[in-house]
Amino acid sequence: MNKDVYHYGIGGRLAREVEEKPKWKKYVSSFKGNWMESIELADQLQKLGVKNAIYLPNFKKLRLMKETELRKEYDEPYKFCTFSRVMKEKGIEDAIDAVREINDEYQREVVSLDIYGPAEEAYMVHLNELLSQNATCRYCGVIPANESVEALKDYYALLFPTHWKHEGIPGTIIDALSAGVPVIARRWQYCDEMLKDGYTGLIYDFEQPEQLKTKIIYAINHKSDMMVMKRNCLKKAESYSEEHVIKQIIKEMGVE
């Protein structure tokens, strides 16, 4: 029975894999369509001969905050968070170190850090040791996917200090945008497709991870800028909404 099969790609590695394994071009091209979460990745595949690769945003079924619901006032300690798998490769320890160093410099609790997400048991042992030495940082467990906006909405900013340059299009960024929470992110490969420096967050060079601390300090010293960014996040979140992307899927499939 003949059926059209569409490939909805997750992550950012497919172009490199097709380049490294040329026979994959035939396999991947055999799908009716290849929907990539990244504009750059879709373009790379097109150049490699996968002509049916197109950009289709990652999306989530989330409640999008309204501008009138955004928190208007923030003060010390400014609450930051991470919302991803809890592991060294996601930059969790970078975030803890930055918060500790800032509080040490100011000699008071200026910033705090809440860590959300699943962690392997072995890493939790290590994390608990770190947290025991950093009173302004805490682990807050795992939040159900459909409750992410409610969990994040009151944070000053979300930190995304990943060690993986070839991250794809992380769902945690969509969570933050939907909650009206600016993101301070290390510039991974596809970062600039999701975030704009000074518009929806603050971006720092991937090769200079120490800039995380600088960006956090900038954020707490520029509250008015951050309030504008919160509104901008909601505008950007619309492009990752279920409604927006489903319309595109229907169009691509030629369904009336």
XYZ file of N, CA and C in Angstrom, residues 81-82 90-101 113 115 137 159-161 212 216:
66
model
N 16.942 30.568 36.262
C 16.717 29.124 36.279
C 17.350 28.467 35.060
N 17.524 27.158 35.165
C 17.816 26.317 34.004
C 16.656 25.340 33.891
N 25.159 20.318 29.803
C 24.160 21.374 29.600
C 24.582 22.686 30.280
N 25.753 22.695 30.866
C 26.271 23.918 31.463
C 25.734 24.219 32.846
N 25.181 23.216 33.511
C 24.604 23.422 34.839
C 25.648 23.965 35.821
N 26.842 23.401 35.758
C 27.882 23.850 36.693
C 28.382 25.247 36.347
N 28.336 25.609 35.079
C 28.678 26.974 34.680
C 27.703 27.956 35.326
N 26.416 27.594 35.321
C 25.399 28.465 35.901
C 25.593 28.605 37.410
N 25.856 27.488 38.078
C 26.086 27.522 39.526
C 27.296 28.395 39.855
N 28.379 28.214 39.107
C 29.594 28.989 39.359
C 29.356 30.480 39.145
N 28.636 30.831 38.077
C 28.389 32.246 37.789
C 27.582 32.898 38.906
N 26.537 32.215 39.379
C 25.702 32.752 40.460
C 26.528 32.914 41.745
N 27.327 31.914 42.049
C 28.159 31.989 43.254
C 29.144 33.156 43.165
N 29.807 33.298 42.034
C 30.808 34.354 41.881
C 30.187 35.742 41.977
N 19.517 30.711 41.759
C 19.367 29.790 40.635
C 18.527 28.587 41.042
N 17.211 24.963 39.481
C 17.576 23.987 38.446
C 16.432 22.991 38.282
N 21.566 28.297 45.280
C 21.188 27.435 44.158
C 20.451 26.213 44.699
N 18.686 30.548 31.933
C 20.080 30.382 31.503
C 20.197 29.131 30.637
N 20.915 29.268 29.518
C 21.141 28.130 28.624
C 22.620 28.097 28.225
N 23.473 27.662 29.167
C 24.927 27.679 28.928
C 25.460 26.351 28.383
N 29.097 34.277 30.560
C 27.805 34.049 31.207
C 27.645 34.978 32.405
N 24.768 37.954 33.000
C 23.848 37.972 34.137
C 23.930 39.326 34.847
